[in-house]
PDB file of C-alpha atoms in Angstrom:
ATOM      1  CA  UNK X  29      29.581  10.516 -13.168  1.00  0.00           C
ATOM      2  CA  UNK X  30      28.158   7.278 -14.410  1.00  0.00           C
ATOM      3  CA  UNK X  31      24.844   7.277 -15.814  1.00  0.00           C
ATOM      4  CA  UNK X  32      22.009   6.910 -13.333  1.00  0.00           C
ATOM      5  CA  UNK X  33      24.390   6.592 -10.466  1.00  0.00           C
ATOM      6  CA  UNK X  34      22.633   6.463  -7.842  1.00  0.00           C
ATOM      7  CA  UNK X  35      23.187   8.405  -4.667  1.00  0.00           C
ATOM      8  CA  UNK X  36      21.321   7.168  -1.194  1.00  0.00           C
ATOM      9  CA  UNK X  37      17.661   6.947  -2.412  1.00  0.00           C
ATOM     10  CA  UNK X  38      17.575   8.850  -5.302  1.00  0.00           C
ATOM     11  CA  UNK X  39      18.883   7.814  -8.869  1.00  0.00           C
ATOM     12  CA  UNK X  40      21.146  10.605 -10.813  1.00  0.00           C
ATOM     13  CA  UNK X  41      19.439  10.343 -14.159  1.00  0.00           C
ATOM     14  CA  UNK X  42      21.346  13.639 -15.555  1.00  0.00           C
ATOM     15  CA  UNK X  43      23.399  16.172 -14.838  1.00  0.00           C
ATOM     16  CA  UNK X  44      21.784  19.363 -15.341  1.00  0.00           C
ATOM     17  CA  UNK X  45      24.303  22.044 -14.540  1.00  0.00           C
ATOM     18  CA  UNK X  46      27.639  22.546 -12.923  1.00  0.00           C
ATOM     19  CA  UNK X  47      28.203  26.379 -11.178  1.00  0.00           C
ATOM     20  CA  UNK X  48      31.096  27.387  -8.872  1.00  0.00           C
ATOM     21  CA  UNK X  49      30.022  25.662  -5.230  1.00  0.00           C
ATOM     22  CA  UNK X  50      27.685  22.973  -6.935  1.00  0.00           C
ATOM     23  CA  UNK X  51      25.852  20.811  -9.280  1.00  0.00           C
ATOM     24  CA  UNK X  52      22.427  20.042 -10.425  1.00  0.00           C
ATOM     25  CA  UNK X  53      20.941  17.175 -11.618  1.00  0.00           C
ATOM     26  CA  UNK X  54      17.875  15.655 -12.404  1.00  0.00           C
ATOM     27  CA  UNK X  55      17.069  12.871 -10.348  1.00  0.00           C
ATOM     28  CA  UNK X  56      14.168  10.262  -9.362  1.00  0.00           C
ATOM     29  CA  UNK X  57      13.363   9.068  -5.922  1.00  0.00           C
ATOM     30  CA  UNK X  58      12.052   5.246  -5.885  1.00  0.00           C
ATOM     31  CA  UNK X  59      10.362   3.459  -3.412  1.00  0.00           C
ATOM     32  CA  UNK X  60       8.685  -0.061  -2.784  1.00  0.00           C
ATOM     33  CA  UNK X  61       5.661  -0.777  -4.928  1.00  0.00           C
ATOM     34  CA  UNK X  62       7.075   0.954  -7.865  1.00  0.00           C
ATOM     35  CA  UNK X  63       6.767   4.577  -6.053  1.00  0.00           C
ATOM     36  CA  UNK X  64       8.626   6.820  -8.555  1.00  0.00           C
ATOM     37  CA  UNK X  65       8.888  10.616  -7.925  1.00  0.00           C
ATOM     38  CA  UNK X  66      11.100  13.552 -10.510  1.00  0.00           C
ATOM     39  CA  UNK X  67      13.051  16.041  -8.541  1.00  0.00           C
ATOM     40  CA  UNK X  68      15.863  18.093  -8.758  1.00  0.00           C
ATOM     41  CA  UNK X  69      19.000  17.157  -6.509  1.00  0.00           C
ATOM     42  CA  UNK X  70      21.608  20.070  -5.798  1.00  0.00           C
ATOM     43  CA  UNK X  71      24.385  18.961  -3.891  1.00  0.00           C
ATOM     44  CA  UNK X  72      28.099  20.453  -3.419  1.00  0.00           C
ATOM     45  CA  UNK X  73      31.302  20.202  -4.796  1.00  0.00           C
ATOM     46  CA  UNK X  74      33.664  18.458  -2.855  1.00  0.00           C
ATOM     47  CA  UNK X  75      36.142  21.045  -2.398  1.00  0.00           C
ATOM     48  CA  UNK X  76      33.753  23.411  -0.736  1.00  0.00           C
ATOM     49  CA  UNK X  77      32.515  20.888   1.616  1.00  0.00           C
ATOM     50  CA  UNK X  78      35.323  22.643   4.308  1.00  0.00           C
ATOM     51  CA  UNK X  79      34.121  26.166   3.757  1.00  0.00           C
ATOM     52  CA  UNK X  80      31.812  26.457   6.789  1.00  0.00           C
ATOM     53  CA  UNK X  81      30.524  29.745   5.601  1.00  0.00           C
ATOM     54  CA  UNK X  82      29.499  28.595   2.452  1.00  0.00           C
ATOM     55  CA  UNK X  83      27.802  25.296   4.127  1.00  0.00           C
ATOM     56  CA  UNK X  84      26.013  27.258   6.838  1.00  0.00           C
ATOM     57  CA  UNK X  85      24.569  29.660   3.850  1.00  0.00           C
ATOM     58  CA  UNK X  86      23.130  27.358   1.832  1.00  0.00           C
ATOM     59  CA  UNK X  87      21.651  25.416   4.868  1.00  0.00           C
ATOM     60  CA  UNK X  88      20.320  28.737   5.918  1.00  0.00           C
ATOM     61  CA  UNK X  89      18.443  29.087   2.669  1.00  0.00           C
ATOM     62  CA  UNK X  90      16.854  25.670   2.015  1.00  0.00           C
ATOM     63  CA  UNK X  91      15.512  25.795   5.648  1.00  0.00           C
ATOM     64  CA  UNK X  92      14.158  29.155   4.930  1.00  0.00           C
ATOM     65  CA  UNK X  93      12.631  28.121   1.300  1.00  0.00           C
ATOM     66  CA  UNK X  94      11.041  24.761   2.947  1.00  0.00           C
ATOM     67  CA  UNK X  95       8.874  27.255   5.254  1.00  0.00           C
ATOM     68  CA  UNK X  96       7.428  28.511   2.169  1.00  0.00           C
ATOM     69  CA  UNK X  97       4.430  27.670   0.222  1.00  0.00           C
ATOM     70  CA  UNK X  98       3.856  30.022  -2.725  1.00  0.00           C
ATOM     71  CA  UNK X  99       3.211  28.918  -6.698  1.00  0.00           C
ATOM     72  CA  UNK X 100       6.453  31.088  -8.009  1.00  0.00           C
ATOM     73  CA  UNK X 101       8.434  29.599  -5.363  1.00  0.00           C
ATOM     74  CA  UNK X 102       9.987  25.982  -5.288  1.00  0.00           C
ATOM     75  CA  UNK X 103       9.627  23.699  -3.025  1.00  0.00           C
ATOM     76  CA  UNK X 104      12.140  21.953  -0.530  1.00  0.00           C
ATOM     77  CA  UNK X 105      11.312  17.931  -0.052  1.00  0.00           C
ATOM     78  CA  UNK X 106      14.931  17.264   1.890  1.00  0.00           C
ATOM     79  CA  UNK X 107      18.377  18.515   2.860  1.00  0.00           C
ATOM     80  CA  UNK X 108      21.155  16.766   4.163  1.00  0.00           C
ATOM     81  CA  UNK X 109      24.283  14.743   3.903  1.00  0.00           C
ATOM     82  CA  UNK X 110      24.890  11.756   1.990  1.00  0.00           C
ATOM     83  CA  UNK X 111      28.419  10.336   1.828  1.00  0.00           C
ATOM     84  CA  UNK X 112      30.019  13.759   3.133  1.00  0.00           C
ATOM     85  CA  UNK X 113      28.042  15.521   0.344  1.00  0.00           C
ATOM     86  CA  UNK X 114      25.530  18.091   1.157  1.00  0.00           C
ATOM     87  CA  UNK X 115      22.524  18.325  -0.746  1.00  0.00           C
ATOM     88  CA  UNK X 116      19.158  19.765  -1.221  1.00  0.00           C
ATOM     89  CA  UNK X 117      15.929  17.584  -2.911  1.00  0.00           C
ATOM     90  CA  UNK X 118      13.371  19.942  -4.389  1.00  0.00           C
ATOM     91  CA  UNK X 119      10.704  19.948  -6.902  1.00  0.00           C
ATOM     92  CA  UNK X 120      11.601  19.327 -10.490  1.00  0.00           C
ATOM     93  CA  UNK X 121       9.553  21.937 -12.915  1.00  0.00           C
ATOM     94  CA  UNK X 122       9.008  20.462 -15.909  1.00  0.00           C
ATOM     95  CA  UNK X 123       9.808  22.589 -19.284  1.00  0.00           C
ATOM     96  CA  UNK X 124      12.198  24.506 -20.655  1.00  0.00           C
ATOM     97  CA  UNK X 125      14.321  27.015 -18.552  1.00  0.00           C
ATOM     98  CA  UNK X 126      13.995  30.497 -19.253  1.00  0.00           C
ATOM     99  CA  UNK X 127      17.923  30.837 -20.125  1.00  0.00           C
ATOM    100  CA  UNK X 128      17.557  27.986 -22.688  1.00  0.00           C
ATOM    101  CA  UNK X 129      14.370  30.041 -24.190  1.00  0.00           C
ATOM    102  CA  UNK X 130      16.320  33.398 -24.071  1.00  0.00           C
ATOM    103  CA  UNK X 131      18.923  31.845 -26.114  1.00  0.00           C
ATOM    104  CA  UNK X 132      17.562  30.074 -28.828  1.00  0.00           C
ATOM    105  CA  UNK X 133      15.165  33.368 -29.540  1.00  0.00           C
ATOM    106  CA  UNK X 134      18.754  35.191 -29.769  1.00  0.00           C
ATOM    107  CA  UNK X 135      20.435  32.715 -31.915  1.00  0.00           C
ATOM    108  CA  UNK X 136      17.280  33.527 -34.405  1.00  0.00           C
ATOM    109  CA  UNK X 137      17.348  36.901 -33.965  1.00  0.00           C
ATOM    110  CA  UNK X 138      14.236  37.294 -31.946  1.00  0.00           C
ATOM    111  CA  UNK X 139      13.139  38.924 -29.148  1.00  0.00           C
ATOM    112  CA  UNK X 140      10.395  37.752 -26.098  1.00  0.00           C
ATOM    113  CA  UNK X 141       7.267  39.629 -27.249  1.00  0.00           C
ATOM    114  CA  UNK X 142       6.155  41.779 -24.832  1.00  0.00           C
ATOM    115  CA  UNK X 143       3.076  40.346 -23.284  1.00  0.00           C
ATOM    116  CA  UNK X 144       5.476  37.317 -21.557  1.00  0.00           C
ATOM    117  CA  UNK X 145       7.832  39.029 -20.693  1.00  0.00           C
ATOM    118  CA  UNK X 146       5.587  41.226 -18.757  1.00  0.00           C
ATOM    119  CA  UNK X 147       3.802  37.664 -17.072  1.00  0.00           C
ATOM    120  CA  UNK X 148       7.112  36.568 -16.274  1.00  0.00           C
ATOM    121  CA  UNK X 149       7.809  40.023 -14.506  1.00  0.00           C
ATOM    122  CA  UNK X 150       4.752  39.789 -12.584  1.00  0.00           C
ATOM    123  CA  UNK X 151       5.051  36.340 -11.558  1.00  0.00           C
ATOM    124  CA  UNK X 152       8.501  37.097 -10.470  1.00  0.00           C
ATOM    125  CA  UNK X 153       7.904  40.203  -8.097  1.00  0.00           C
ATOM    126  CA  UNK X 154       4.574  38.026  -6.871  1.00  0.00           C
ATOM    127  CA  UNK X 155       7.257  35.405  -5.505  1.00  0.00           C
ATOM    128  CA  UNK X 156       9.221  38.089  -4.560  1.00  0.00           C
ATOM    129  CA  UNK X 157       6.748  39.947  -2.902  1.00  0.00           C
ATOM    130  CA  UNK X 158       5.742  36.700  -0.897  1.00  0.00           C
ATOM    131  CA  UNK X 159       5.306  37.611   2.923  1.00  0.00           C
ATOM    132  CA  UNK X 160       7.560  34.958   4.046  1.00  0.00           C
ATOM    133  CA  UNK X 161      10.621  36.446   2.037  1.00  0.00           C
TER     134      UNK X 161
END
């Protein structure tokens, strides 16, 4: 992918990461009067864009998530189809991912003290825990 490519009204700034049906990538929505807005684009990989079962899945879930408002939970702005590829627009969380934090306290021999990792659990079973789930 070329850098910033753009794809329908958002611009691709970077790729974020690449799994088994998809890829991730940072992205910007534009609009007239200098309208600028950071979100996260997840679209599919070509090759699984014939796998109706995997399609209808994913569709499932981002209608599902865009019903839901909760602070541990992100939100859906769009899904569709652009150019045969299905994708999903949702909010862009600004900071370091947990993985990226799990590793570099690893590579230094550290571990998460307590106290966060207990936040993090709580956050995580209050999104989990959110009625519309």
């Amino acid at each position: 992918m070329a850098d910033r490519a753009t794809f329908g009204k958002y611009v691709l700034l970077r790729k974020l990461a690449t799994g088994g049906m998809g890829e991730v990538f940072l992205a910007k929505q534009v609009g007239p009067s200098g309208f600028e807005k950071l979100l996260v684009i997840k679209r599919t990989l070509a090759q699984h864009h014939d796998k109706h079962e995997y399609l209808a899945a994913a569709l499932s879930e981002a209608r599902l998530v865009a019903y839901l408002t909760h602070s541990n939970i992100i939100q859906i702005h769009e899904m569709g189809q652009i150019d045969g590829d299905y994708f999903i627009a949702m909010e862009y969380v600004r900071g370091k991912s947990l993985r990226d934090i799990i590793d570099t306290m690893r590579t230094s021999g550290r571990q998460m003290p307590l106290p966060y990792v207990i936040d993090l659990a709580i956050k995580l079973c209050d999104g989990l825990g959110y009625p519309g789930m």
